[in-house]
Amino acid sequence: MKFTGTDSYIATDDLMLAVNSAMVLGRPLLVKGEPGTGKTMLAEEVARALGKPLFQWHIKSTTKAQQGLYEYDAVSRLRDSQLGDPRVHDIANYIIKGKLWEAFELDSQAVLLIDEVDKADIEFPNDLLRELDRMEFYVYETRQLVQAKNRPIIIITSNNEKELPDAFLRRCFFHYIRFPDRETLEQIVNVHYPDIKSSLVKEALEVFFGVREIPGLKKKPSTSELLDWLKVLVSEQIAPEFLRGSRKERQIPPLHGALLKNEQDVQLFEMPRRRTGSGY
Amino acid sequence: MLIDFFLRLKSARIPVTIMEFLTLLEALERQLAFGSVEEFYYLARLCLVKDESNFDKFDRVFMAYFQGVIDPLEELTGEIPEEWLRKLTERFLTEEEKQQIKALGGLDKLLETLKKRLEEQKERHQGGSKWIGTGGTSPFGAYGYNPEGIRIGQDGSRHRRAVKVWDKREFRDLDDSVELGTRNIKVALRRLRNFAREGAAEELDLPGTIRATAGNAGCLDLRMVPERHNKVKVLLFLDVGGSMDPHVALCEQLFSAARSEFKHLEYFYFHNFVYERVWRENGRRWDRQMPTLDVIHQFGPDYKLIFVGDAAMGPYEIQFVGGSVEHHNPEPGAVWLRRLLDQYHQAVWLNPGAEREWPYTTSVQMVRQLMGDQMYPLTSAGLDRAIHYLGK
């Protein structure tokens, strides 16, 4: 089975190759790229396209690698022991399975998303090396070895907030999602809003690429912002001619709140000429 | 096969390992990329390169290594559809550039010459001023300097076939040996955050102890955690004026990145070298000065000291009483630098000047020596090294 994108997700050739290689060779695929270019979406769409169950493990700054495997709920066991619950004698009752375990024990192949791996502590990826490599781990409490019945397709996303350790990188395939070019972007818009007027898309893309090219933007709008913006443009019934007018006069685009998420960026747009010179 | 390619990647300082190379061979054996150079390129990149900052280096090695292999496949002929050439120029030339083309006798003539050249030329070419190729000053080719030129090979191939991706070098911005943008600086500075939780385990971890004790069925199990150094404190000393002028934009970027990354950032300006006074606002430097001694007294030794300056000056500005170009300094600059270094043990000097030129300036060598060799170039790789040192 091969991944070729879906009716709502346009995958470029190199992305398809990356996903398919990761699938065939059973390696985790590390995906980086500008925010809003569909890194997290990728796992969802791969699962959907291939008809496989998806497990999502969202990483926070406090997430520990162990939590993905299993957790030992010692506190409930302590409570049960005070209450004389017979369950207390079997420690297995207090082992809570993590996402990795759930994906491992499935009879069919699953897709596992480890989202924003860079948010966690720097040691986090190192703690998962063996698990990702051998697709197995050991439960000390019950002296049990958990092995993956089918190696899940693992997709890991990163926003580059922390550097990932070399040992971890070596075990992954790496793909960098580039910001899509105009043609791909048009395709993406088409699959999301098939009924939208093409003249509106054309003008909107002009404005959008214009905004992206303003130097010094704190957060460049990306694909997801463009899609949001188009949605409000349609719902507010903005005419393409109006967009063209605002672009010609270098005004801030209508409903810019969907595109520019930073107050300083909005100001930047309002006075593009004042900030060309710099220096003391 | 391909071992040569692997070795070339290694010598281009891309961190590739044998394991990754074997993975690539395995992928090739499974025919994941078959019969297409482009697919092979993507596959090789997928397996071997794990950071986008190395993509550009990879592209260059790929370009150089496979040039000889690909070219015979895509035999160069002089045939180029006219409408395609027109499309190309419309796509890449702005109004001003179109005006400039008139200098060469108009678009038609330019296209004609281009066609003629292409017919004459039978092999790939680099450099030079006439042939079509890369890096030259001929009006035709890529990465060249002729403003009247037509870009070829950078964004589209001459054969309307698969575009040669590695030839585009789209990831050039991400290469970390080039000078950096704010985002790159931020990522580099961010590393200073890392040691917030480092150090020996010396504090009692109360929730951990409770959890472990409960897990131990009620027997006490003490847990310790490292002390939290949650505040990284930075003192930034920036050289302004004079020889620093060409580096102003770069320093501004560093400064704005540093400002958003550190809660405790104190910054001061100096001119050429630190003496008994520094100042906060460059506009009002004469009435709002601060004695350097006060700086030392006010900010404790837990601050990390970062100088930013090109260290290019007369040696007397460092060594002698009265050596400053602006005022009479009662003590030599070197004394002041040593005082600062005595207080702040973690100190680096970031130099925006090119590293290869340092040995040719006496004062740079002197400063470097004074700093105990802790001088780093202001590129993202240099910044990385500097921050790594500060993090120790």
XYZ file of C-alpha atoms in Angstrom:
672
model
C 0.000 0.000 0.000
C 1.325 3.418 -0.885
C 0.562 6.852 0.414
C -0.260 9.302 -2.357
C -1.995 12.116 -0.497
C -5.730 12.312 0.105
C -8.672 14.270 -1.188
C -7.979 16.911 1.473
C -4.214 16.749 1.725
C -1.846 17.515 -1.124
C 1.458 15.726 -0.695
C 4.447 16.678 -2.815
C 6.516 13.955 -4.461
C 9.291 14.145 -1.946
C 6.865 13.917 0.956
C 5.214 10.855 -0.543
C 8.584 9.226 -1.005
C 9.468 10.037 2.587
C 6.285 8.519 3.991
C 6.518 5.425 1.815
C 10.184 4.850 2.635
C 9.492 5.200 6.343
C 6.686 2.704 5.946
C 8.670 0.130 3.989
C 11.775 0.279 6.138
C 9.907 0.701 9.418
C 11.758 3.822 10.495
C 10.227 6.752 12.318
C 9.792 9.818 10.116
C 10.822 13.123 11.634
C 9.005 16.052 10.038
C 10.042 19.670 10.424
C 8.871 22.806 8.670
C 7.360 26.233 9.137
C 4.435 26.304 11.553
C 1.161 25.765 9.734
C 2.451 23.726 6.814
C 0.580 20.607 7.868
C 3.060 18.603 9.913
C 0.507 17.276 12.364
C -2.092 16.897 9.631
C 0.264 14.517 7.844
C -0.144 11.733 10.401
C -3.919 12.119 10.414
C -4.053 11.986 6.646
C -1.679 9.035 6.365
C -3.878 7.129 8.803
C -6.990 8.081 6.896
C -5.571 7.302 3.460
C -4.311 3.902 4.479
C -7.277 3.091 6.696
C -5.156 2.533 9.772
C -5.925 3.515 13.364
C -4.144 6.648 14.577
C -2.642 7.178 18.013
C -1.718 10.736 18.880
C 0.796 11.495 21.578
C 1.004 15.244 22.130
C 4.156 16.269 23.898
C 4.286 19.007 26.514
C 7.243 20.439 28.399
C 6.464 18.113 31.302
C 5.971 14.943 29.253
C 8.252 12.050 30.147
C 9.214 9.308 27.718
C 7.949 6.732 30.208
C 4.415 8.116 29.904
C 4.291 6.959 26.318
C 5.083 3.414 27.375
C 3.151 2.944 30.580
C 2.596 4.479 33.999
C 2.445 2.773 37.324
C -0.407 4.300 39.293
C 1.145 3.922 42.721
C -1.239 6.327 44.406
C -4.364 4.304 43.623
C -2.585 1.193 44.729
C -1.730 2.817 48.041
C -5.334 3.886 48.460
C -6.634 0.423 47.567
C -4.268 -1.143 50.091
C -5.689 1.082 52.827
C -9.208 0.044 51.848
C -8.321 -3.632 51.644
C -9.273 -3.960 47.996
C -8.199 -7.417 46.727
C -7.038 -5.856 43.441
C -4.007 -4.576 45.271
C -2.271 -7.948 45.146
C -1.814 -7.826 41.418
C 0.430 -4.979 40.388
C -0.728 -5.343 36.785
C -4.000 -3.720 37.804
C -2.178 -0.458 38.288
C -0.219 -0.382 35.070
C -1.734 2.181 32.720
C -0.837 1.734 29.099
C 0.658 4.611 27.154
C 0.189 5.478 23.495
C 3.208 3.509 22.361
C 1.990 0.368 24.097
C -1.468 0.781 22.631
C 0.006 1.092 19.151
C 2.344 -1.866 19.718
C -0.297 -4.335 20.845
C -2.670 -3.716 17.963
C -3.178 -6.646 15.616
C -3.001 -4.451 12.547
C -0.430 -1.783 11.764
C -1.152 1.573 13.396
C -0.022 5.126 12.758
C 1.557 6.802 15.769
C 1.993 10.562 15.912
C 4.498 11.984 18.369
C 3.613 15.634 18.103
C 6.067 18.473 18.854
C 8.826 16.315 20.240
C 10.964 19.414 20.768
C 8.663 20.706 23.505
C 9.824 18.065 25.947
C 12.960 17.942 28.028
C 16.188 17.541 26.029
C 16.636 14.007 27.313
C 13.224 12.922 26.099
C 14.251 11.663 22.630
C 17.203 9.784 24.131
C 14.860 7.903 26.429
C 12.960 6.573 23.446
C 15.922 5.308 21.405
C 15.544 1.615 22.113
C 11.783 1.722 21.879
C 11.896 3.311 18.430
C 14.737 1.118 17.242
C 13.617 -2.308 18.375
C 9.960 -1.447 18.845
C 9.916 -3.156 22.209
C 10.210 -2.232 25.861
C 10.273 -3.888 29.233
C 7.732 -3.407 31.996
C 9.712 -3.739 35.189
C 6.733 -3.958 37.532
C 5.271 -7.025 35.838
C 8.507 -8.351 34.294
C 6.950 -8.390 30.885
C 8.438 -7.611 27.504
C 6.121 -5.677 25.239
C 6.925 -6.117 21.579
C 5.192 -4.543 18.640
C 3.098 -7.043 16.752
C 3.319 -4.783 13.720
C 5.823 -1.974 13.571
C 3.646 1.125 13.641
C 4.237 3.957 11.195
C 5.717 6.578 13.490
C 5.546 10.235 12.513
C 7.338 12.707 14.728
C 6.982 16.470 14.348
C 9.330 19.147 15.595
C 9.222 22.928 15.638
C 12.937 23.329 16.092
C 12.753 24.761 19.585
C 15.406 22.394 20.777
C 18.096 20.525 18.966
C 17.444 16.805 18.899
C 20.247 14.432 19.920
C 22.306 12.837 17.152
C 21.614 9.292 18.284
C 17.925 9.980 17.919
C 18.303 11.626 14.518
C 20.325 8.719 13.197
C 17.388 6.390 13.748
C 14.881 8.586 11.961
C 14.192 9.578 8.415
C 14.117 13.319 8.121
C 11.821 15.383 5.971
C 11.577 19.153 5.883
C 8.222 20.412 4.622
C 8.987 23.418 2.516
C 6.519 26.218 2.201
C 4.462 25.193 -0.847
C 4.933 27.019 -4.136
C 2.048 28.790 -5.794
C 0.814 25.827 -7.809
C 0.782 23.488 -4.848
C -0.900 26.148 -2.779
C -3.627 26.526 -5.377
C -4.182 22.784 -5.274
C -4.372 22.894 -1.512
C -6.952 25.676 -1.613
C -8.913 23.731 -4.193
C -9.194 20.596 -2.126
C -10.315 22.603 0.891
C -12.737 24.968 -0.828
C -13.776 23.403 -4.118
C -16.560 25.937 -4.680
C -14.590 29.113 -4.140
C -14.398 31.630 -6.974
C -11.092 31.340 -8.805
C -10.781 35.105 -9.146
C -10.953 35.460 -5.388
C -8.293 32.785 -4.876
C -6.043 34.458 -7.387
C -6.278 37.854 -5.719
C -6.005 36.362 -2.266
C -2.848 34.496 -3.212
C -1.351 37.693 -4.600
C -2.007 39.469 -1.331
C -0.841 36.471 0.648
C 2.507 36.163 -1.120
C 2.891 39.926 -0.862
C 2.478 39.717 2.903
C 4.960 36.865 3.152
C 7.566 38.906 1.368
C 7.505 41.826 3.765
C 10.888 41.780 5.430
C 11.032 41.467 9.182
C 7.734 39.731 9.810
C 7.748 37.990 13.159
C 5.448 35.239 12.029
C 5.008 34.724 8.321
C 1.485 33.540 7.557
C 1.521 29.985 6.239
C -0.863 27.500 4.686
C -3.180 27.148 7.651
C -3.479 30.931 7.994
C -4.241 31.247 4.299
C -7.031 28.677 4.570
C -8.526 30.430 7.608
C -8.325 33.748 5.859
C -10.034 32.466 2.720
C -12.788 31.087 4.902
C -13.516 34.457 6.454
C -13.150 36.202 3.102
C -15.872 33.958 1.730
C -18.124 34.267 4.724
C -17.778 38.062 4.728
C -18.337 38.084 0.973
C -15.325 40.175 0.139
C -15.134 40.806 -3.584
C -11.936 40.020 -5.514
C -11.936 43.582 -6.863
C -11.780 44.916 -3.341
C -8.753 42.766 -2.595
C -7.039 43.976 -5.712
C -7.705 47.559 -4.745
C -6.211 47.132 -1.315
C -3.172 45.434 -2.769
C -2.562 48.201 -5.306
C -2.728 50.865 -2.641
C -0.566 48.813 -0.316
C -3.154 48.864 2.387
C -3.399 46.270 5.051
C -5.478 43.385 3.674
C -9.090 43.142 4.835
C -9.728 40.816 7.788
C -5.982 40.695 8.402
C -6.544 39.187 11.827
C -6.557 35.746 10.244
C -3.213 36.319 8.543
C -1.149 38.398 10.937
C -1.036 37.133 14.480
C 1.274 39.695 15.937
C 0.596 43.327 16.686
C 4.063 44.384 15.575
C 3.544 42.628 12.268
C 0.368 44.606 11.713
C 2.224 47.837 12.368
C 4.982 46.741 10.036
C 2.459 46.372 7.294
C 0.990 49.773 7.939
C 4.274 51.545 7.367
C 6.330 49.399 5.060
C 8.478 52.230 3.806
C 9.546 53.675 7.110
C 11.523 50.698 8.189
C 13.779 50.234 5.201
C 16.707 52.115 6.660
C 18.415 50.893 9.776
C 21.355 52.009 11.789
C 22.394 54.154 14.614
C 29.155 1.863 -5.146
C 28.266 5.209 -3.710
C 31.007 4.873 -1.132
C 32.763 7.747 -2.792
C 29.611 9.808 -2.493
C 29.372 8.950 1.172
C 32.971 9.965 1.768
C 32.418 13.232 -0.034
C 29.466 13.986 2.196
C 31.653 13.262 5.158
C 34.389 15.537 3.962
C 31.810 18.276 3.384
C 31.261 17.989 7.151
C 27.754 16.646 6.955
C 27.321 14.388 9.967
C 26.585 11.100 8.224
C 27.150 7.726 9.787
C 27.685 4.286 8.327
C 24.385 3.168 9.777
C 22.542 5.823 7.812
C 24.477 4.922 4.697
C 23.489 1.284 5.069
C 19.884 2.375 5.480
C 20.127 4.179 2.166
C 21.521 1.069 0.504
C 18.730 -0.978 2.033
C 16.177 1.487 0.707
C 17.742 1.277 -2.741
C 17.648 -2.498 -2.600
C 13.956 -2.349 -1.856
C 13.647 -0.195 -4.956
C 12.177 2.784 -3.183
C 13.795 5.009 -5.753
C 14.093 3.386 -9.100
C 15.124 4.879 -12.368
C 14.815 8.517 -11.414
C 17.670 10.697 -10.300
C 15.266 13.021 -8.573
C 13.778 10.244 -6.513
C 17.226 9.074 -5.643
C 18.103 12.584 -4.547
C 15.106 12.767 -2.238
C 15.748 9.320 -0.859
C 19.407 9.999 -0.199
C 18.534 13.247 1.539
C 15.846 11.544 3.578
C 18.253 8.914 4.834
C 21.454 10.870 5.249
C 20.658 14.443 6.221
C 18.907 15.046 9.503
C 18.874 18.786 9.724
C 17.709 21.362 7.220
C 20.801 23.456 7.872
C 22.787 20.755 6.092
C 20.524 20.591 3.056
C 22.522 23.155 1.138
C 25.813 21.382 1.733
C 24.177 18.175 0.626
C 22.861 19.827 -2.531
C 26.308 21.033 -3.408
C 27.964 17.663 -2.903
C 25.194 16.000 -4.834
C 25.564 18.480 -7.644
C 29.306 18.002 -7.846
C 29.273 14.242 -7.526
C 26.489 13.409 -9.925
C 27.299 15.995 -12.549
C 29.250 13.578 -14.616
C 26.591 10.897 -14.254
C 23.585 12.952 -15.140
C 24.891 15.032 -17.960
C 25.369 12.225 -20.458
C 21.777 11.221 -19.744
C 20.453 14.634 -20.474
C 22.375 15.407 -23.552
C 22.651 19.062 -24.243
C 21.173 20.142 -27.477
C 20.630 23.628 -28.709
C 16.916 23.251 -29.059
C 14.874 25.589 -26.977
C 11.277 26.469 -27.669
C 10.913 30.172 -28.252
C 7.722 30.577 -26.227
C 9.345 28.865 -23.308
C 12.229 31.270 -23.321
C 9.784 34.132 -23.321
C 7.917 32.665 -20.428
C 11.143 32.336 -18.572
C 12.052 35.961 -18.992
C 8.600 37.177 -18.140
C 8.738 35.169 -15.015
C 12.021 36.385 -13.752
C 12.494 39.873 -15.013
C 11.039 42.835 -13.234
C 10.145 46.047 -15.011
C 13.490 47.629 -14.190
C 15.345 44.604 -15.394
C 13.437 44.655 -18.613
C 14.542 48.249 -19.008
C 18.101 47.156 -18.395
C 17.859 44.531 -21.064
C 17.538 47.300 -23.565
C 21.155 47.999 -22.768
C 21.943 44.735 -24.486
C 19.807 45.572 -27.470
C 16.421 44.425 -26.294
C 14.880 41.132 -25.357
C 14.771 39.693 -28.830
C 18.429 40.164 -29.353
C 19.213 38.730 -25.962
C 17.164 35.646 -26.679
C 18.770 35.264 -30.039
C 22.235 35.442 -28.554
C 21.210 32.963 -25.926
C 20.042 30.499 -28.517
C 23.212 30.908 -30.477
C 25.314 30.324 -27.399
C 23.362 27.256 -26.517
C 23.987 25.837 -29.928
C 27.682 26.469 -29.674
C 27.940 25.132 -26.182
C 27.999 21.381 -25.802
C 28.907 20.881 -22.207
C 28.137 22.208 -18.789
C 30.104 25.176 -17.832
C 30.935 27.077 -14.731
C 32.526 30.473 -14.237
C 33.818 32.517 -17.119
C 32.163 35.401 -18.863
C 30.699 34.017 -22.041
C 29.298 30.517 -21.726
C 26.068 29.615 -20.065
C 26.657 28.110 -16.682
C 26.768 28.898 -13.056
C 28.655 31.502 -11.142
C 29.878 33.512 -14.065
C 29.377 37.045 -15.307
C 27.872 36.105 -18.632
C 24.340 37.373 -19.104
C 23.187 33.763 -19.156
C 23.282 31.376 -16.267
C 22.711 31.219 -12.600
C 24.201 32.747 -9.475
C 26.038 35.240 -11.621
C 26.525 38.963 -11.294
C 25.289 40.312 -14.574
C 22.170 42.331 -13.831
C 21.111 41.955 -17.417
C 21.327 38.203 -17.219
C 18.759 35.533 -17.638
C 18.642 32.948 -14.927
C 19.026 29.415 -16.137
C 19.276 26.288 -14.098
C 18.286 27.977 -10.898
C 14.549 27.630 -11.205
C 13.873 25.584 -14.271
C 15.814 23.138 -16.348
C 16.545 23.655 -19.990
C 14.632 20.566 -20.879
C 11.265 21.126 -19.253
C 11.807 17.793 -17.622
C 11.992 17.217 -13.950
C 13.494 20.276 -12.419
C 16.826 19.556 -10.873
C 16.023 20.266 -7.310
C 19.517 20.178 -5.945
C 20.484 22.756 -8.517
C 17.988 25.176 -7.034
C 19.696 25.247 -3.691
C 16.573 26.380 -1.956
C 17.942 25.640 1.443
C 20.785 28.038 1.160
C 19.210 30.281 3.797
C 19.256 27.473 6.260
C 22.946 26.728 6.003
C 24.432 27.656 9.348
C 27.775 28.839 8.135
C 26.119 31.831 6.500
C 25.348 34.808 8.629
C 22.183 34.481 10.522
C 18.666 35.827 10.732
C 16.826 36.492 13.945
C 15.203 33.086 13.968
C 18.519 31.307 13.697
C 19.942 33.425 16.464
C 16.995 32.640 18.658
C 17.411 28.952 18.141
C 21.078 29.254 19.010
C 20.444 31.382 22.080
C 17.707 29.052 23.179
C 20.361 26.544 24.018
C 21.251 28.684 27.003
C 17.880 27.750 28.454
C 18.887 24.157 28.577
C 20.881 24.275 31.705
C 17.910 25.398 33.724
C 17.652 21.901 35.167
C 21.233 20.752 35.060
C 23.542 20.097 37.956
C 23.861 17.596 40.789
C 20.743 16.265 42.493
C 20.726 18.127 45.773
C 17.175 19.202 46.546
C 14.451 17.048 48.044
C 11.803 16.246 45.483
C 8.690 16.153 47.632
C 6.098 14.964 45.087
C 8.630 12.454 43.789
C 9.318 11.160 47.265
C 5.613 10.719 47.985
C 5.123 8.907 44.711
C 8.136 6.671 45.251
C 7.138 5.933 48.845
C 3.665 4.988 47.746
C 5.130 2.838 44.985
C 7.280 1.215 47.660
C 4.096 0.253 49.538
C 4.661 2.776 52.319
C 8.394 2.473 53.001
C 10.135 5.802 52.768
C 11.999 6.304 49.497
C 13.768 9.656 49.269
C 14.077 11.313 45.868
C 16.353 14.190 44.963
C 16.275 16.588 42.023
C 18.869 18.994 40.690
C 18.651 22.527 41.933
C 16.810 24.748 39.515
C 18.828 27.493 37.926
C 15.846 28.853 36.165
C 17.220 32.260 35.329
C 19.928 32.694 32.807
C 21.417 36.139 33.260
C 23.268 37.835 30.480
C 25.355 40.974 30.306
C 25.737 42.140 26.732
C 28.412 44.653 25.806
C 28.048 46.034 22.295
C 30.669 47.923 20.351
C 29.178 50.834 18.431
C 30.397 53.217 15.827
C 33.513 53.333 13.703
C 34.552 50.033 12.261
C 31.353 48.382 13.530
C 29.161 50.245 11.041
C 29.078 47.478 8.435
C 27.922 45.031 11.086
C 25.105 47.098 12.525
C 22.292 45.061 10.947
C 23.749 41.806 12.207
C 24.209 43.158 15.714
C 20.668 44.497 15.710
C 19.412 41.033 14.901
C 21.458 39.473 17.650
C 20.267 42.100 20.054
C 16.594 41.752 19.243
C 16.826 37.974 19.441
C 18.637 38.152 22.770
C 16.075 40.600 24.119
C 13.204 38.223 23.497
C 15.065 35.180 24.786
C 16.338 36.305 28.174
C 14.446 37.758 31.054
C 17.611 39.011 32.654
C 19.455 40.786 29.921
C 21.499 43.865 30.730
C 23.157 45.594 27.826
C 25.741 48.319 27.557
C 27.511 50.045 24.730
C 31.152 50.840 24.360
C 33.284 52.294 21.645
C 36.102 50.086 20.380
C 37.106 48.891 23.824
C 35.806 48.874 27.390
C 37.172 51.525 29.697
C 35.978 53.023 32.977
C 32.602 54.034 31.531
C 29.926 52.397 29.433
C 26.502 53.655 28.461
C 22.970 52.411 27.988
C 21.389 54.661 25.416
C 23.500 55.299 22.445
C 21.678 58.503 21.600
C 22.469 60.066 24.960
C 25.815 58.574 25.559
C 27.455 61.680 26.906
C 25.025 62.503 29.686
C 23.902 59.013 30.660
C 27.115 57.139 31.273
C 27.605 54.482 33.875
C 30.918 53.674 35.538
C 32.071 50.167 34.626
C 32.838 49.578 38.307
C 29.174 50.147 39.130
C 28.259 47.537 36.544
C 30.580 45.059 38.211
C 29.132 45.849 41.630
C 25.549 45.796 40.536
C 25.511 42.520 38.633
C 26.720 39.396 40.370
C 29.160 36.818 39.053
C 26.294 34.571 37.998
C 25.828 36.763 34.935
C 27.262 35.561 31.662
C 29.256 38.158 29.825
C 29.017 38.532 26.068
C 31.006 41.115 24.157
C 30.058 41.933 20.610
C 32.661 43.814 18.639
C 35.054 43.475 15.749
C 38.042 44.153 18.021
C 39.692 46.053 15.190
C 41.561 49.033 16.607
C 45.030 50.311 17.336
C 46.928 48.131 19.817
C 47.528 51.228 21.971
C 43.783 51.470 22.560
C 44.047 48.268 24.536
C 47.407 48.603 26.177
C 48.135 52.181 27.103
C 46.937 54.876 29.453
C 45.317 57.549 27.330
C 45.072 55.194 24.393
C 41.353 55.658 23.823
C 40.415 57.471 20.656
C 37.684 59.439 22.394
C 38.909 60.530 25.774
C 41.810 60.312 28.154
C 41.581 57.013 29.977
C 43.516 56.879 33.246
C 43.853 53.118 33.092
C 44.489 50.950 30.026
C 41.563 49.070 28.505
C 43.192 45.703 29.145
C 42.979 46.374 32.905
C 39.252 46.991 32.621
C 38.701 43.895 30.568
C 40.554 41.833 33.161
C 38.453 43.328 35.932
C 35.309 42.301 34.113
C 36.647 38.822 33.445
C 37.605 38.414 37.113
C 34.018 39.058 38.069
C 32.366 37.112 35.263
C 34.029 33.795 34.650
C 31.770 32.841 31.834
C 32.573 35.306 29.115
C 32.835 35.207 25.343
C 33.615 37.718 22.636
C 31.519 37.535 19.471
C 33.247 38.980 16.455
C 31.148 39.875 13.402
C 34.289 40.035 11.259
C 35.198 36.978 9.184
C 37.174 34.452 11.196
C 39.785 33.886 8.509
C 40.769 37.543 8.712
C 41.384 37.607 12.431
C 45.046 36.610 12.307
C 45.824 39.682 10.223
C 44.766 42.192 12.849
C 47.028 42.618 15.843
C 44.321 43.948 18.109
C 42.050 40.978 17.383
C 44.847 38.648 18.437
C 45.406 40.661 21.599
C 41.739 40.656 22.561
C 41.543 36.974 21.840
C 44.452 36.346 24.132
C 42.945 38.510 26.859
C 39.682 36.604 26.534
C 41.488 33.294 26.986
C 40.775 32.370 23.365
C 37.030 32.661 23.856
C 36.374 34.594 20.672
C 33.774 33.303 18.267
C 32.565 34.477 14.860
C 29.049 35.919 14.762
C 27.625 33.214 12.549
C 25.115 30.732 13.793
C 27.767 28.023 14.009
C 30.035 30.385 15.942
C 27.214 31.448 18.185
C 26.475 27.799 18.842
C 30.013 27.214 19.976
C 29.968 30.314 22.133
C 26.706 29.366 23.806
C 27.964 25.843 24.292
C 30.993 27.248 26.096
C 28.812 29.521 28.223
C 26.642 26.564 29.076
C 29.481 24.548 30.533
